[in-house]
Coordinates of C-alpha atoms and ligand atoms in Angstrom, one line a residue:
M425 CA -46.6 -89.3 12.9
V426 CA -47.9 -85.8 13.8
Q427 CA -44.6 -85.0 15.5
I428 CA -42.6 -86.0 12.4
T429 CA -44.8 -83.8 10.2
I430 CA -44.2 -80.8 12.5
S431 CA -40.4 -81.3 12.7
V432 CA -40.3 -81.7 8.9
K433 CA -42.2 -78.4 8.6
I434 CA -39.8 -76.6 11.0
F435 CA -36.9 -78.0 9.0
M436 CA -38.4 -76.7 5.7
V437 CA -38.7 -73.2 7.3
I438 CA -35.1 -73.2 8.5
L439 CA -34.0 -74.3 5.1
M440 CA -36.0 -71.6 3.3
H441 CA -34.4 -68.8 5.5
G442 CA -31.1 -70.6 6.0
K443 CA -27.8 -69.3 4.8
F444 CA -26.0 -70.6 1.6
E445 CA -23.8 -73.1 3.5
T446 CA -26.7 -74.6 5.3
K447 CA -29.0 -74.8 2.3
I448 CA -26.5 -76.5 0.0
I449 CA -26.0 -79.3 2.5
H450 CA -29.6 -80.0 3.3
E451 CA -31.5 -79.1 0.1
G452 CA -33.1 -82.1 -1.7
E453 CA -32.0 -84.6 0.9
Y454 CA -34.9 -86.6 2.5
Q455 CA -35.2 -89.4 4.9
N456 CA -36.1 -92.7 3.3
K457 CA -37.4 -95.8 5.2
H458 CA -33.8 -96.9 5.9
G459 CA -32.8 -93.5 7.4
D460 CA -29.9 -92.9 5.0
A461 CA -28.2 -89.7 6.1
T462 CA -27.4 -88.9 2.5
M463 CA -29.3 -89.9 -0.6
P464 CA -28.4 -93.2 -2.2
I465 CA -27.6 -93.4 -5.9
H466 CA -30.5 -94.4 -8.1
L467 CA -29.1 -96.3 -11.0
S468 CA -32.3 -97.7 -12.4
S469 CA -32.8 -96.7 -16.1
T470 CA -36.5 -97.2 -15.9
F471 CA -39.3 -97.1 -13.3
I472 CA -42.2 -99.5 -13.1
K473 CA -45.7 -98.1 -13.7
P474 CA -48.5 -99.5 -11.5
N475 CA -50.8 -99.3 -14.5
L476 CA -51.3 -97.4 -17.7
D477 CA -53.4 -94.6 -16.2
T478 CA -51.1 -93.6 -13.3
S479 CA -48.6 -90.8 -14.0
Q480 CA -45.5 -90.8 -11.8
E481 CA -42.6 -88.5 -11.2
F482 CA -40.0 -90.8 -12.7
E483 CA -40.6 -93.1 -15.7
Y484 CA -37.4 -93.3 -17.7
S485 CA -34.0 -92.0 -16.5
R486 CA -33.2 -89.9 -19.5
A487 CA -36.4 -87.9 -18.8
G488 CA -35.9 -87.8 -15.1
N489 CA -34.0 -89.7 -12.3
P490 CA -34.1 -89.2 -8.5
S491 CA -30.3 -88.7 -8.3
R492 CA -30.3 -86.1 -11.0
S493 CA -33.4 -84.5 -9.5
L494 CA -31.5 -84.1 -6.1
V495 CA -28.5 -82.5 -7.7
E496 CA -30.8 -80.2 -9.7
K497 CA -32.4 -79.0 -6.5
K498 CA -29.0 -78.2 -5.1
L499 CA -27.9 -76.5 -8.3
A500 CA -31.0 -74.2 -8.2
I501 CA -30.2 -73.2 -4.6
L502 CA -26.6 -72.3 -5.6
E503 CA -27.8 -69.6 -8.0
N504 CA -30.9 -68.7 -6.1
A505 CA -32.8 -69.9 -9.2
K506 CA -36.3 -71.4 -9.6
F507 CA -35.1 -74.1 -11.9
A508 CA -31.9 -76.0 -12.7
L509 CA -30.9 -78.8 -15.2
A510 CA -27.9 -81.1 -15.0
F511 CA -26.1 -82.0 -18.2
S512 CA -23.4 -84.6 -19.2
S513 CA -20.8 -81.8 -19.6
G514 CA -20.5 -78.0 -19.7
L515 CA -20.4 -78.3 -23.5
A516 CA -23.6 -80.4 -23.5
A517 CA -25.3 -77.7 -21.5
E518 CA -24.0 -75.1 -24.0
T519 CA -25.3 -77.1 -27.0
V520 CA -28.8 -77.5 -25.5
A521 CA -28.8 -73.8 -24.6
L522 CA -27.9 -72.8 -28.2
L523 CA -30.4 -75.2 -29.7
T524 CA -33.1 -73.8 -27.5
L525 CA -32.4 -70.1 -27.9
L526 CA -31.4 -69.8 -31.6
K527 CA -32.6 -70.6 -35.1
P528 CA -30.8 -70.2 -38.4
G529 CA -30.2 -66.6 -39.4
D530 CA -30.2 -65.3 -35.8
H531 CA -27.4 -63.2 -34.5
M532 CA -25.4 -63.7 -31.3
I533 CA -22.8 -61.6 -29.5
A534 CA -20.2 -63.4 -27.6
F535 CA -17.3 -62.1 -25.4
D536 CA -14.1 -62.2 -27.5
D537 CA -12.3 -64.2 -24.9
L538 CA -14.0 -67.6 -24.1
Y539 CA -13.0 -71.2 -23.4
G540 CA -11.5 -72.6 -26.7
G541 CA -14.1 -75.5 -26.8
T542 CA -16.9 -73.0 -26.6
K543 CA -15.6 -71.1 -29.5
R544 CA -15.1 -74.3 -31.4
L545 CA -18.8 -75.2 -30.8
F546 CA -19.9 -71.8 -32.0
D547 CA -17.7 -71.7 -35.1
K548 CA -17.6 -75.3 -36.3
I549 CA -21.2 -76.3 -35.5
F550 CA -23.6 -73.4 -35.0
K551 CA -21.9 -70.9 -37.4
E552 CA -21.0 -73.4 -40.1
K553 CA -23.8 -75.9 -40.0
F554 CA -26.8 -73.9 -38.5
K555 CA -26.0 -70.5 -40.0
I556 CA -26.0 -68.6 -36.7
H557 CA -24.1 -65.3 -37.0
V558 CA -21.6 -64.9 -34.2
D559 CA -19.8 -61.6 -33.4
Y560 CA -17.0 -61.8 -30.9
V561 CA -16.9 -58.5 -29.0
D562 CA -14.7 -57.1 -26.3
L563 CA -17.4 -56.6 -23.7
T564 CA -15.2 -55.0 -21.1
K565 CA -16.3 -51.7 -22.8
I566 CA -20.0 -51.3 -22.8
D567 CA -19.9 -49.1 -25.9
N568 CA -18.7 -52.1 -27.9
L569 CA -22.0 -53.8 -27.1
K570 CA -24.1 -50.8 -28.1
S571 CA -22.5 -50.8 -31.6
A572 CA -22.7 -54.6 -32.0
I573 CA -26.3 -55.2 -31.1
Q574 CA -28.7 -55.8 -34.0
E575 CA -32.5 -56.3 -34.4
N576 CA -32.0 -60.0 -34.8
T577 CA -29.5 -60.4 -31.9
K578 CA -31.1 -63.1 -29.8
L579 CA -28.3 -64.0 -27.4
I580 CA -25.5 -62.3 -25.6
W581 CA -23.0 -64.9 -24.3
I582 CA -20.7 -63.9 -21.5
E583 CA -18.0 -65.5 -19.5
T584 CA -16.9 -63.2 -16.6
P585 CA -14.1 -63.6 -15.7
T586 CA -13.2 -65.0 -19.1
N587 CA -11.1 -68.1 -19.9
P588 CA -8.1 -67.6 -19.9
L589 CA -7.5 -63.8 -19.8
L590 CA -9.9 -63.2 -16.8
K591 CA -11.5 -60.2 -18.5
V592 CA -14.5 -58.9 -16.6
C593 CA -17.7 -57.3 -17.9
D594 CA -20.6 -55.6 -16.2
I595 CA -23.5 -58.1 -16.2
N596 CA -26.0 -55.5 -14.9
K597 CA -25.2 -52.9 -17.6
I598 CA -25.3 -55.5 -20.3
S599 CA -28.6 -56.9 -19.1
K600 CA -30.1 -53.4 -19.3
L601 CA -28.9 -52.9 -22.9
K602 CA -29.9 -56.3 -24.2
K603 CA -33.0 -55.2 -26.3
N604 CA -34.6 -58.4 -27.8
S605 CA -31.9 -60.7 -26.7
L606 CA -31.3 -63.0 -23.7
V607 CA -28.2 -62.7 -21.6
L608 CA -26.4 -66.0 -20.8
V609 CA -23.5 -66.0 -18.3
D610 CA -21.1 -68.8 -18.0
N611 CA -20.3 -68.5 -14.3
T612 CA -17.8 -71.4 -14.2
F613 CA -14.8 -69.3 -13.2
L614 CA -16.2 -67.7 -10.0
S615 CA -18.7 -70.4 -9.0
P616 CA -22.1 -69.5 -7.6
Y617 CA -20.4 -68.8 -4.3
F618 CA -18.8 -65.6 -5.6
Q619 CA -21.2 -64.3 -8.3
N620 CA -24.9 -64.8 -9.0
P621 CA -25.7 -63.5 -12.5
L622 CA -29.5 -64.0 -12.3
E623 CA -29.5 -61.4 -9.4
L624 CA -27.6 -59.0 -11.7
G625 CA -30.2 -59.2 -14.5
A626 CA -29.0 -62.1 -16.6
D627 CA -31.6 -64.6 -17.9
I628 CA -29.6 -67.8 -17.9
V629 CA -26.6 -69.0 -15.9
L630 CA -24.5 -71.9 -17.1
H631 CA -21.7 -73.9 -15.4
S632 CA -19.3 -76.5 -16.3
T633 CA -19.8 -78.5 -13.0
T634 CA -16.6 -80.3 -13.9
K635 CA -14.9 -77.4 -12.3
Y636 CA -15.5 -75.7 -8.9
I637 CA -19.0 -77.1 -8.3
N638 CA -17.9 -80.7 -8.3
G639 CA -14.4 -79.6 -7.2
H640 CA -12.5 -82.9 -7.2
S641 CA -11.6 -83.5 -10.9
D642 CA -13.5 -86.8 -11.0
S643 CA -16.7 -85.9 -12.9
I644 CA -17.6 -84.1 -16.2
G645 CA -20.9 -82.3 -16.1
G646 CA -22.8 -79.1 -16.8
A647 CA -25.7 -77.1 -15.4
I648 CA -28.1 -74.4 -16.5
M649 CA -30.1 -72.3 -14.0
V650 CA -33.1 -70.1 -15.0
N651 CA -36.1 -68.4 -13.4
D652 CA -38.4 -68.4 -16.4
S653 CA -40.7 -71.4 -16.4
S654 CA -41.3 -71.5 -20.2
L655 CA -37.6 -71.2 -20.8
Y656 CA -37.0 -74.1 -18.4
D657 CA -39.7 -76.2 -20.1
S658 CA -38.0 -75.7 -23.5
L659 CA -34.5 -76.4 -22.1
K660 CA -35.8 -79.6 -20.4
F661 CA -37.6 -80.7 -23.5
N662 CA -34.4 -80.3 -25.6
Q663 CA -32.3 -82.0 -22.9
N664 CA -34.5 -85.0 -23.0
A665 CA -34.8 -84.9 -26.8
T666 CA -31.0 -84.8 -27.2
G667 CA -30.2 -87.1 -24.3
A668 CA -27.6 -84.7 -22.8
I669 CA -28.1 -85.7 -19.2
L670 CA -25.9 -86.1 -16.2
S671 CA -25.6 -89.8 -15.1
P672 CA -26.8 -90.9 -11.7
F673 CA -23.3 -91.6 -10.5
D674 CA -22.0 -88.2 -11.7
S675 CA -25.1 -86.6 -10.1
F676 CA -24.1 -88.2 -6.8
L677 CA -20.6 -86.9 -7.1
V678 CA -21.7 -83.4 -8.0
A679 CA -24.3 -83.3 -5.1
R680 CA -21.5 -84.4 -2.8
G681 CA -19.1 -81.8 -4.1
I682 CA -21.6 -79.0 -3.7
K683 CA -21.8 -79.6 0.0
T684 CA -18.2 -78.3 0.5
L685 CA -18.3 -75.6 -2.2
A686 CA -18.3 -72.7 0.3
I687 CA -15.4 -73.9 2.3
R688 CA -13.4 -74.9 -0.8
M689 CA -13.9 -71.5 -2.5
E690 CA -12.7 -69.6 0.6
K691 CA -9.5 -71.6 0.6
H692 CA -9.0 -71.4 -3.2
Q693 CA -9.3 -67.6 -2.9
E694 CA -7.1 -67.3 0.2
N695 CA -4.3 -69.2 -1.5
A696 CA -4.7 -67.5 -4.9
L697 CA -4.5 -64.0 -3.4
K698 CA -1.2 -64.8 -1.7
I699 CA 0.2 -66.5 -4.9
A700 CA -1.0 -63.6 -7.1
H701 CA 0.9 -61.1 -4.8
F702 CA 4.0 -63.4 -4.9
L703 CA 4.0 -63.6 -8.7
E704 CA 3.3 -59.8 -9.1
T705 CA 6.5 -58.9 -7.4
H706 CA 8.7 -61.6 -9.0
Q707 CA 11.3 -60.4 -11.4
K708 CA 10.9 -63.2 -13.8
I709 CA 7.2 -62.6 -14.3
K710 CA 6.1 -60.1 -17.0
K711 CA 2.4 -59.8 -16.1
V712 CA -0.1 -61.2 -13.6
I713 CA -3.8 -61.2 -14.1
Y714 CA -6.0 -61.9 -11.1
P715 CA -9.4 -60.2 -10.3
G716 CA -8.3 -59.7 -6.7
L717 CA -5.3 -57.5 -7.7
K718 CA -5.8 -53.7 -7.8
S719 CA -3.9 -53.9 -11.1
H720 CA -6.7 -55.9 -12.8
P721 CA -8.0 -53.7 -15.7
Q722 CA -11.6 -54.0 -14.6
F723 CA -11.0 -53.9 -10.8
E724 CA -13.9 -51.3 -10.4
I725 CA -16.4 -53.8 -11.9
V726 CA -14.9 -56.6 -9.8
K727 CA -15.4 -54.6 -6.6
K728 CA -19.0 -54.0 -7.5
Q729 CA -20.0 -57.3 -8.9
F730 CA -18.0 -60.1 -7.3
K731 CA -18.4 -61.5 -3.8
G732 CA -14.8 -63.0 -4.1
Y733 CA -12.2 -63.7 -6.7
A734 CA -11.8 -67.5 -6.7
G735 CA -8.6 -69.3 -7.6
I736 CA -7.6 -68.8 -11.2
I737 CA -4.5 -66.7 -12.0
S738 CA -3.1 -66.1 -15.5
F739 CA 0.4 -64.8 -15.9
E740 CA 3.2 -64.4 -18.5
I741 CA 6.7 -65.4 -17.9
L742 CA 9.7 -63.5 -19.3
G743 CA 11.8 -65.2 -21.9
T744 CA 11.7 -67.9 -24.6
K745 CA 9.8 -71.1 -25.1
E746 CA 12.8 -73.0 -23.6
K747 CA 12.4 -71.1 -20.4
L748 CA 8.7 -71.8 -20.3
N749 CA 9.5 -75.5 -20.7
L750 CA 12.2 -75.4 -18.0
F751 CA 9.7 -73.8 -15.6
L752 CA 7.0 -76.3 -16.3
N753 CA 9.4 -79.3 -16.0
N754 CA 10.6 -78.1 -12.6
L755 CA 7.2 -77.8 -11.0
K756 CA 6.4 -80.6 -8.6
I757 CA 3.0 -79.9 -7.0
F758 CA 1.4 -78.0 -9.9
K759 CA 0.5 -80.5 -12.5
L760 CA 0.4 -79.7 -16.2
A761 CA -3.2 -80.5 -17.2
E762 CA -6.4 -79.0 -18.7
S763 CA -9.3 -78.1 -16.5
L764 CA -9.5 -76.1 -13.3
G765 CA -11.4 -75.7 -10.0
G766 CA -10.4 -79.0 -8.3
V767 CA -8.8 -79.4 -4.9
E768 CA -5.4 -79.9 -6.6
S769 CA -3.3 -77.2 -8.2
L770 CA -3.0 -77.3 -12.0
I771 CA -1.1 -75.3 -14.6
N772 CA -2.3 -74.9 -18.2
V773 CA -0.6 -73.3 -21.3
P774 CA -3.7 -72.0 -23.2
S775 CA -2.0 -71.5 -26.6
L776 CA -1.0 -75.2 -26.7
M777 CA -3.9 -76.8 -24.7
T778 CA -7.3 -75.3 -23.9
H779 CA -7.1 -72.7 -26.7
A780 CA -5.1 -74.6 -29.3
Y781 CA -8.2 -74.6 -31.5
L782 CA -7.8 -70.9 -32.2
S783 CA -5.5 -69.8 -35.0
E784 CA -2.3 -68.0 -34.0
K785 CA -3.8 -64.7 -35.3
E786 CA -7.0 -65.2 -33.3
R787 CA -5.0 -65.8 -30.2
N788 CA -2.7 -62.8 -30.8
D789 CA -5.6 -60.5 -31.5
I790 CA -7.1 -61.1 -28.1
G791 CA -3.8 -61.4 -26.2
I792 CA -3.3 -65.1 -25.6
N793 CA 0.4 -65.3 -26.4
D794 CA 2.7 -68.3 -26.2
N795 CA 4.1 -67.4 -22.8
L796 CA 0.7 -67.1 -21.1
M797 CA 0.0 -69.7 -18.4
R798 CA -3.1 -70.3 -16.3
L799 CA -2.9 -71.6 -12.8
S800 CA -5.8 -73.2 -11.0
I801 CA -4.9 -72.8 -7.4
G802 CA -5.9 -75.8 -5.3
I803 CA -6.5 -76.0 -1.5
E804 CA -3.1 -77.3 -0.6
N805 CA -0.8 -75.5 1.9
V806 CA -0.1 -72.2 0.3
E807 CA 3.6 -72.1 1.5
D808 CA 4.2 -75.4 -0.3
L809 CA 2.6 -73.9 -3.5
I810 CA 4.6 -70.8 -3.4
Q811 CA 7.8 -72.7 -2.8
D812 CA 7.0 -75.0 -5.8
L813 CA 6.6 -71.9 -8.0
D814 CA 9.7 -70.2 -6.5
I815 CA 11.9 -73.2 -7.1
A816 CA 10.7 -73.6 -10.7
L817 CA 11.2 -69.9 -11.4
K818 CA 14.7 -70.0 -10.0
S819 CA 15.5 -72.8 -12.5
V820 CA 14.6 -70.5 -15.4
Ligands
P1T562 O1 -15.4 -79.5 -20.1 P1 -16.8 -79.2 -20.0 O2 -17.4 -79.7 -18.7 O3 -17.6 -79.6 -21.2 O4 -17.0 -77.6 -19.9 C1 -16.7 -76.7 -20.9 C2 -16.4 -75.4 -20.3 C3 -17.4 -74.4 -20.3 N1 -17.1 -73.2 -19.8 C4 -15.9 -72.8 -19.3 C5 -15.7 -71.4 -18.8 C6 -14.9 -73.8 -19.3 O5 -13.7 -73.4 -18.8 C7 -15.1 -75.1 -19.8 C8 -14.0 -76.1 -19.9 N2 -12.8 -75.6 -19.6 C9 -11.6 -76.4 -19.6 C10 -11.6 -77.7 -19.7 C11 -10.4 -75.6 -19.3 O6 -9.3 -76.2 -19.0 O7 -10.4 -74.4 -19.4

């Protein structure tokens, strides 16, 4: 018994000082009486109370569940945060964040390029129904923030890199200028392996775990990580009150996906860099946007802020809509689908898919034109991926 306690303590110390890859595998796992090497899924919706007076960690699975609790421990480790919460989707996490941080009449500044579903949530629900004032601002230029910020600005909402134009802003500078507001960074596109916004001064980090964190395109989920305990308590209260929780089975999938995040991200990036260089020199391509290219407009911020570039590339093809269709129809490995960050390579046409909610004018104003495509580079063999793109481009 004494020996077990000592070895557990030594293990805890190793974990505390361990590197990212070690921590994400071991954090939250514990040995039960059967000796499971990995935590089983706890499907129970409710937990039996020994009597009315005893309080216990888990009572009802909406409020707390061992499988969710395990994944939340791992999620906190990912962003080096004190607290994490796991939600039923990225948009569920966003909804609870907005409900927690804003009240009618408040003002919010958001990056002008964001996932289409996020803008739809802001515009159609929080602006229209709850009278939140939202200003979309190009935050690549810090002066734009200075002129947009108001006394009642309560929240600055950032994606960096943005979806789908991969625009980058300086989290540290924005956090220093925030005045009375909180800074929330949607870190989905880089994953916690390549960027940690809390360390750069942000107050809240949000992820669609559907993407890199789970990594296998088989679960929809979201996460919020914070260091402030009262903020955590409010978010947790609203999560339980609205019921926006990650299910036990999805918690298991996300916890499993997290264990390979580091190795997947390295491969996504290695492949994406090669593909970005291939596209950049191709005569049928008009423009390539990838944070790892020197041609990226905010490459100076990228060098300072990112630990890596991840696997999303946006590009414009030369020519008409027919040519775009020909190109898409001739791809064999890249599949036409929404979402990103999985092991398989995907291609998306934002104007018709992820950003179809925006009007043509809104899309044109920020630069999402009809020929823009977004690649999510998977972890397949990179020569196969380049050949797939090459053959499809030759058919155009
Ligand atoms: O799909 P969901 O898990 O609800 O996550 C929403 C979301 C939040 N933030 C970012 C940056 C996102 O890209 C998304 C979802 N995006 C896609 C489905 C997509 O194809 O871009």
